[in-house]
Every structure is written in structure tokens, then in C-alpha cells.
């Protein structure tokens, strides 16, 4: 079967750095996405990785290792508005997105 | 420009009734997706359209669920004889198309369905 694993919940302090991990087992691989979802709102796109390595975009970076079936999302200089759920999704060989259950990130002052 | 829109935003219905949910994708987006999200859970894939055809219906949970798309634009998700377990937020997303490469899905605000 296909599976995406993420921690259910994480807590971090305003101004700090947090790393949210995602491991996957899927039928083929055609890219990995990270989305942010604030409570009661729709998911919004954060990043896309298809090759190994780190993609940096402002305060957010995403890393991929295809051989390990592993990705992480790194959030720097945390702000209160970063409190949200972060969803990892992998596009399989049929170009279907397989979604993780999401990691709820709680930012404390 | 206009994003993905969905209607209604909220729907409360009685068990056994049929409901129809509507999605208007971003103009020019050939791919359209329906997801279900139960409270506190991740996204559950239901169905995806490429143009007006649905190559993948594998996520539809039962034969009470059906979807159609016309004119490579509007899509409707119909749930017949609703059950309480159908209560969830139904999200629609669209993208430029399927295939290799960066292909972001843009989500609508969702329809919150409550079955009493």
C-alpha cells in the first residue's frame, strides 16, 4: 500500500527554527509537495521537490532524499502566523497525489 | 484573477437526502480534483478529471458518490442518500494539467457538509 507519515503535532517557540519530517512509501515517485493549511481554510502551496536536495524559499526550505523516501520542511524565524497544519503529499506513478494526515504546528510566544 | 470557487460554503442536510456540491475551477485549468477532509484529518482523494473525463475514480467511497464535469469547467459532486459519516469538508482543487513538472494544485474554500 501507499503511505505518508508525518508527526501529528509539534510545538515551537516564536523566532526559533522547526523541522517537520515526512517519510513515504508510494508506487513510484513524481514529486513531493508541501502545503500549509490554516484552521478552517483551504491548503495553500508551499514547495515542490522532484530532485534530491534542498529548495529554499524565504523563511521556508524543503529537502528531499528519494533513496530514503524522506523529506523535511524547515521553517526559520517562526512567527505566530505560522501556526497551521503542514501537509506532505507525494505524486505517484499515476500522477495521483497521496496526502499525509498533516502536522499541526503550534507556535508559542 | 479569480481563484477556485465552491458552493455552497455550508450545507446542512438530513440523513437520506441527496446533495449536490459545485466547483468552479480557475479558467484554463484542465485538471480538477475532489477531496474529502474530516475534522482533524488529512485529505482523502475522491476523484480527478482531466478535461471532462475522469481517469481515476478510485477514491469514491461508495456508489452513492458521483461526479461530473462539463465544458472543461464546472464540476458537481453528488452524494445520494447521505449518511452521517459523509459529514466533512469537501475540497475542490484545479491545476494546469497532469504530467511531469511542477504542477501546483489550487484549492477552493471548501463546502462544509453536515448530515444530521
mmCIF file of C-alpha atoms in Angstrom:
data_model
loop_
_atom_site.group_PDB
_atom_site.id
_atom_site.type_symbol
_atom_site.label_atom_id
_atom_site.label_comp_id
_atom_site.label_asym_id
_atom_site.label_seq_id
_atom_site.Cartn_x
_atom_site.Cartn_y
_atom_site.Cartn_z
ATOM 1 C CA UNK A 1 0.000 0.000 0.000
ATOM 2 C CA UNK A 2 0.899 3.649 -0.195
ATOM 3 C CA UNK A 3 1.762 5.528 2.946
ATOM 4 C CA UNK A 4 2.826 9.018 4.005
ATOM 5 C CA UNK A 5 3.970 9.505 7.609
ATOM 6 C CA UNK A 6 4.256 12.816 9.438
ATOM 7 C CA UNK A 7 4.215 13.679 13.139
ATOM 8 C CA UNK A 8 0.723 14.550 14.313
ATOM 9 C CA UNK A 9 1.667 17.669 16.235
ATOM 10 C CA UNK A 10 4.709 19.799 17.019
ATOM 11 C CA UNK A 11 5.272 22.798 19.253
ATOM 12 C CA UNK A 12 7.890 25.510 18.749
ATOM 13 C CA UNK A 13 8.728 28.968 20.040
ATOM 14 C CA UNK A 14 8.339 32.231 18.154
ATOM 15 C CA UNK A 15 11.630 33.184 16.494
ATOM 16 C CA UNK A 16 13.007 29.637 16.586
ATOM 17 C CA UNK A 17 13.522 27.014 13.861
ATOM 18 C CA UNK A 18 11.414 23.874 13.388
ATOM 19 C CA UNK A 19 11.826 20.857 11.096
ATOM 20 C CA UNK A 20 8.795 18.816 10.061
ATOM 21 C CA UNK A 21 9.651 15.379 8.711
ATOM 22 C CA UNK A 22 7.796 13.302 6.145
ATOM 23 C CA UNK A 23 8.542 9.721 5.090
ATOM 24 C CA UNK A 24 6.784 7.995 2.248
ATOM 25 C CA UNK A 25 6.277 4.633 0.579
ATOM 26 C CA UNK A 26 4.470 5.026 -2.727
ATOM 27 C CA UNK A 27 4.040 3.306 -6.064
ATOM 28 C CA UNK A 28 6.536 5.387 -7.996
ATOM 29 C CA UNK A 29 7.575 8.958 -7.384
ATOM 30 C CA UNK A 30 6.910 12.057 -9.455
ATOM 31 C CA UNK A 31 7.491 14.839 -6.975
ATOM 32 C CA UNK A 32 6.755 15.818 -3.392
ATOM 33 C CA UNK A 33 4.692 18.813 -2.279
ATOM 34 C CA UNK A 34 4.309 20.693 0.980
ATOM 35 C CA UNK A 35 1.114 22.639 1.650
ATOM 36 C CA UNK A 36 0.118 24.887 4.535
ATOM 37 C CA UNK A 37 -3.429 24.809 5.898
ATOM 38 C CA UNK A 38 -4.675 27.265 8.488
ATOM 39 C CA UNK A 39 -7.616 26.100 10.589
ATOM 40 C CA UNK A 40 -10.860 26.343 8.663
ATOM 41 C CA UNK A 41 -9.136 27.306 5.436
ATOM 42 C CA UNK A 42 -8.081 25.547 2.246
ATOM 43 C CA UNK A 43 -4.493 24.285 1.774
ATOM 44 C CA UNK A 44 -2.064 26.599 0.020
ATOM 45 C CA UNK A 45 1.078 25.548 -1.836
ATOM 46 C CA UNK A 46 4.468 25.982 -0.151
ATOM 47 C CA UNK A 47 7.053 23.966 -2.060
ATOM 48 C CA UNK A 48 7.780 21.274 -4.619
ATOM 49 C CA UNK A 49 10.769 18.877 -4.761
ATOM 50 C CA UNK A 50 11.436 16.356 -7.503
ATOM 51 C CA UNK A 51 15.245 16.113 -7.320
ATOM 52 C CA UNK A 52 17.344 15.363 -4.235
ATOM 53 C CA UNK A 53 18.496 18.334 -2.250
ATOM 54 C CA UNK A 54 17.322 21.497 -0.605
ATOM 55 C CA UNK A 55 14.939 24.053 -2.094
ATOM 56 C CA UNK A 56 14.968 27.387 -0.276
ATOM 57 C CA UNK A 57 12.196 29.957 -0.450
ATOM 58 C CA UNK A 58 12.484 32.753 2.064
ATOM 59 C CA UNK A 59 11.954 31.511 5.609
ATOM 60 C CA UNK A 60 10.839 28.095 4.329
ATOM 61 C CA UNK A 61 13.066 25.353 2.899
ATOM 62 C CA UNK A 62 12.222 21.830 1.781
ATOM 63 C CA UNK A 63 14.596 18.890 1.471
ATOM 64 C CA UNK A 64 14.217 15.619 -0.417
ATOM 65 C CA UNK A 65 16.070 12.305 -0.397
ATOM 66 C CA UNK A 66 14.453 9.930 -2.870
ATOM 67 C CA UNK A 67 16.672 6.988 -1.897
ATOM 68 C CA UNK A 68 15.495 7.294 1.701
ATOM 69 C CA UNK A 69 11.872 8.162 0.891
ATOM 70 C CA UNK A 70 12.273 11.203 3.107
ATOM 71 C CA UNK A 71 11.572 14.913 3.074
ATOM 72 C CA UNK A 72 11.520 17.702 5.600
ATOM 73 C CA UNK A 73 10.125 21.196 5.730
ATOM 74 C CA UNK A 74 12.280 23.690 7.626
ATOM 75 C CA UNK A 75 10.708 26.861 8.956
ATOM 76 C CA UNK A 76 13.040 29.594 10.244
ATOM 77 C CA UNK A 77 12.377 32.721 12.307
ATOM 78 C CA UNK A 78 8.990 31.370 13.315
ATOM 79 C CA UNK A 79 6.106 33.787 13.521
ATOM 80 C CA UNK A 80 2.771 33.328 15.259
ATOM 81 C CA UNK A 81 1.062 33.275 11.857
ATOM 82 C CA UNK A 82 2.988 30.083 11.037
ATOM 83 C CA UNK A 83 0.667 28.198 13.394
ATOM 84 C CA UNK A 84 -1.091 25.856 10.965
ATOM 85 C CA UNK A 85 -1.133 22.306 9.687
ATOM 86 C CA UNK A 86 1.569 21.332 7.214
ATOM 87 C CA UNK A 87 0.643 18.664 4.679
ATOM 88 C CA UNK A 88 3.124 16.469 2.831
ATOM 89 C CA UNK A 89 1.926 14.950 -0.461
ATOM 90 C CA UNK A 90 3.672 12.658 -2.943
ATOM 91 C CA UNK A 91 2.737 12.282 -6.609
ATOM 92 C CA UNK A 92 2.859 8.610 -7.525
ATOM 93 C CA UNK A 93 3.449 6.827 -10.815
ATOM 94 C CA UNK A 94 -0.156 7.545 -11.858
ATOM 95 C CA UNK A 95 0.390 11.260 -11.126
ATOM 96 C CA UNK A 96 -2.075 10.996 -8.258
ATOM 97 C CA UNK A 97 -1.260 12.955 -5.105
ATOM 98 C CA UNK A 98 -1.079 10.819 -1.974
ATOM 99 C CA UNK A 99 -1.561 13.014 1.092
ATOM 100 C CA UNK A 100 -0.233 12.687 4.604
ATOM 101 C CA UNK A 101 -2.543 13.434 7.526
ATOM 102 C CA UNK A 102 -0.688 16.673 8.225
ATOM 103 C CA UNK A 103 1.372 18.015 11.113
ATOM 104 C CA UNK A 104 -0.263 20.581 13.367
ATOM 105 C CA UNK A 105 2.351 23.179 14.302
ATOM 106 C CA UNK A 106 1.714 25.222 17.438
ATOM 107 C CA UNK A 107 3.812 28.360 17.911
ATOM 108 C CA UNK A 108 4.201 29.713 21.430
ATOM 109 C CA UNK A 109 5.356 33.240 22.281
ATOM 110 C CA UNK B 1 -7.588 36.794 -11.037
ATOM 111 C CA UNK B 2 -10.382 34.599 -9.744
ATOM 112 C CA UNK B 3 -9.451 31.518 -7.817
ATOM 113 C CA UNK B 4 -11.297 28.247 -7.377
ATOM 114 C CA UNK B 5 -14.797 28.808 -6.046
ATOM 115 C CA UNK B 6 -17.156 26.324 -4.427
ATOM 116 C CA UNK B 7 -20.789 26.465 -3.475
ATOM 117 C CA UNK B 8 -22.476 26.248 -1.123
ATOM 118 C CA UNK B 9 -19.964 27.138 1.576
ATOM 119 C CA UNK B 10 -22.059 25.292 4.142
ATOM 120 C CA UNK B 11 -24.729 22.658 3.717
ATOM 121 C CA UNK B 12 -26.802 21.048 6.431
ATOM 122 C CA UNK B 13 -28.997 18.170 5.332
ATOM 123 C CA UNK B 14 -30.982 15.322 6.791
ATOM 124 C CA UNK B 15 -29.854 11.730 6.558
ATOM 125 C CA UNK B 16 -31.146 10.119 3.394
ATOM 126 C CA UNK B 17 -31.342 13.303 1.332
ATOM 127 C CA UNK B 18 -29.279 13.925 -1.806
ATOM 128 C CA UNK B 19 -26.829 16.836 -2.004
ATOM 129 C CA UNK B 20 -25.016 18.462 -4.883
ATOM 130 C CA UNK B 21 -21.769 20.359 -4.434
ATOM 131 C CA UNK B 22 -20.386 22.671 -7.081
ATOM 132 C CA UNK B 23 -16.844 23.648 -8.050
ATOM 133 C CA UNK B 24 -15.735 26.364 -10.473
ATOM 134 C CA UNK B 25 -12.040 25.881 -11.278
ATOM 135 C CA UNK B 26 -9.575 28.506 -12.398
ATOM 136 C CA UNK B 27 -10.157 29.314 -16.057
ATOM 137 C CA UNK B 28 -7.836 27.308 -18.296
ATOM 138 C CA UNK B 29 -7.102 24.624 -15.716
ATOM 139 C CA UNK B 30 -7.744 21.271 -17.342
ATOM 140 C CA UNK B 31 -7.283 19.135 -14.232
ATOM 141 C CA UNK B 32 -9.822 19.178 -11.412
ATOM 142 C CA UNK B 33 -9.779 17.237 -8.142
ATOM 143 C CA UNK B 34 -12.254 16.484 -5.391
ATOM 144 C CA UNK B 35 -11.088 15.699 -1.847
ATOM 145 C CA UNK B 36 -12.819 15.000 1.437
ATOM 146 C CA UNK B 37 -11.385 16.163 4.750
ATOM 147 C CA UNK B 38 -12.851 15.006 8.017
ATOM 148 C CA UNK B 39 -12.277 17.105 11.120
ATOM 149 C CA UNK B 40 -8.641 17.000 12.188
ATOM 150 C CA UNK B 41 -7.651 14.607 9.432
ATOM 151 C CA UNK B 42 -5.733 14.771 6.166
ATOM 152 C CA UNK B 43 -7.065 14.985 2.649
ATOM 153 C CA UNK B 44 -8.831 11.952 1.211
ATOM 154 C CA UNK B 45 -8.716 11.810 -2.594
ATOM 155 C CA UNK B 46 -12.111 11.183 -4.218
ATOM 156 C CA UNK B 47 -11.852 11.731 -7.971
ATOM 157 C CA UNK B 48 -9.933 13.647 -10.580
ATOM 158 C CA UNK B 49 -10.884 14.970 -14.005
ATOM 159 C CA UNK B 50 -8.629 15.645 -16.947
ATOM 160 C CA UNK B 51 -10.834 17.732 -19.194
ATOM 161 C CA UNK B 52 -14.313 16.252 -18.932
ATOM 162 C CA UNK B 53 -13.217 12.677 -18.388
ATOM 163 C CA UNK B 54 -12.435 11.041 -15.063
ATOM 164 C CA UNK B 55 -9.490 8.641 -15.490
ATOM 165 C CA UNK B 56 -9.342 7.967 -11.777
ATOM 166 C CA UNK B 57 -12.488 7.375 -9.728
ATOM 167 C CA UNK B 58 -10.763 5.053 -7.294
ATOM 168 C CA UNK B 59 -11.288 7.314 -4.309
ATOM 169 C CA UNK B 60 -15.077 7.463 -4.437
ATOM 170 C CA UNK B 61 -16.104 5.735 -1.183
ATOM 171 C CA UNK B 62 -19.328 4.162 -2.456
ATOM 172 C CA UNK B 63 -21.774 4.131 -5.357
ATOM 173 C CA UNK B 64 -23.705 6.889 -3.577
ATOM 174 C CA UNK B 65 -20.975 9.279 -4.724
ATOM 175 C CA UNK B 66 -20.748 10.502 -8.300
ATOM 176 C CA UNK B 67 -19.201 13.457 -10.073
ATOM 177 C CA UNK B 68 -19.324 15.035 -13.458
ATOM 178 C CA UNK B 69 -17.640 17.853 -15.277
ATOM 179 C CA UNK B 70 -18.898 19.734 -18.305
ATOM 180 C CA UNK B 71 -17.293 22.149 -20.729
ATOM 181 C CA UNK B 72 -13.906 21.505 -19.105
ATOM 182 C CA UNK B 73 -15.095 23.873 -16.430
ATOM 183 C CA UNK B 74 -17.697 23.435 -13.704
ATOM 184 C CA UNK B 75 -17.838 20.177 -11.786
ATOM 185 C CA UNK B 76 -20.529 18.825 -9.497
ATOM 186 C CA UNK B 77 -20.114 16.191 -6.805
ATOM 187 C CA UNK B 78 -23.367 14.452 -5.938
ATOM 188 C CA UNK B 79 -23.928 12.400 -2.803
ATOM 189 C CA UNK B 80 -27.118 10.365 -2.799
ATOM 190 C CA UNK B 81 -28.903 9.143 0.327
ATOM 191 C CA UNK B 82 -26.481 10.968 2.595
ATOM 192 C CA UNK B 83 -25.253 9.292 5.766
ATOM 193 C CA UNK B 84 -23.854 10.875 8.906
ATOM 194 C CA UNK B 85 -20.363 9.602 8.054
ATOM 195 C CA UNK B 86 -20.485 11.793 4.934
ATOM 196 C CA UNK B 87 -20.157 14.857 7.174
ATOM 197 C CA UNK B 88 -16.875 16.539 6.245
ATOM 198 C CA UNK B 89 -15.396 19.420 4.301
ATOM 199 C CA UNK B 90 -15.343 18.722 0.569
ATOM 200 C CA UNK B 91 -12.464 20.485 -1.147
ATOM 201 C CA UNK B 92 -12.052 21.069 -4.855
ATOM 202 C CA UNK B 93 -8.714 21.890 -6.484
ATOM 203 C CA UNK B 94 -7.613 22.623 -10.032
ATOM 204 C CA UNK B 95 -4.280 22.648 -11.826
ATOM 205 C CA UNK B 96 -2.975 23.360 -15.293
ATOM 206 C CA UNK B 97 -2.844 19.673 -16.113
ATOM 207 C CA UNK B 98 -1.281 16.343 -15.335
ATOM 208 C CA UNK B 99 2.204 15.230 -16.163
ATOM 209 C CA UNK B 100 5.764 15.793 -15.177
ATOM 210 C CA UNK B 101 6.947 19.000 -13.724
ATOM 211 C CA UNK B 102 5.862 21.464 -11.147
ATOM 212 C CA UNK B 103 2.100 21.358 -11.119
ATOM 213 C CA UNK B 104 0.574 23.151 -8.187
ATOM 214 C CA UNK B 105 -2.991 22.447 -7.182
ATOM 215 C CA UNK B 106 -5.035 25.496 -6.249
ATOM 216 C CA UNK B 107 -7.738 24.809 -3.697
ATOM 217 C CA UNK B 108 -11.180 26.272 -3.272
ATOM 218 C CA UNK B 109 -12.522 27.275 0.159
ATOM 219 C CA UNK B 110 -14.462 24.024 0.515
ATOM 220 C CA UNK B 111 -18.039 23.065 1.288
ATOM 221 C CA UNK B 112 -18.731 22.060 4.861
ATOM 222 C CA UNK B 113 -21.355 19.305 4.770
ATOM 223 C CA UNK B 114 -23.234 18.335 7.912
ATOM 224 C CA UNK B 115 -25.601 15.378 7.804
ATOM 225 C CA UNK B 116 -27.997 15.278 10.735
#
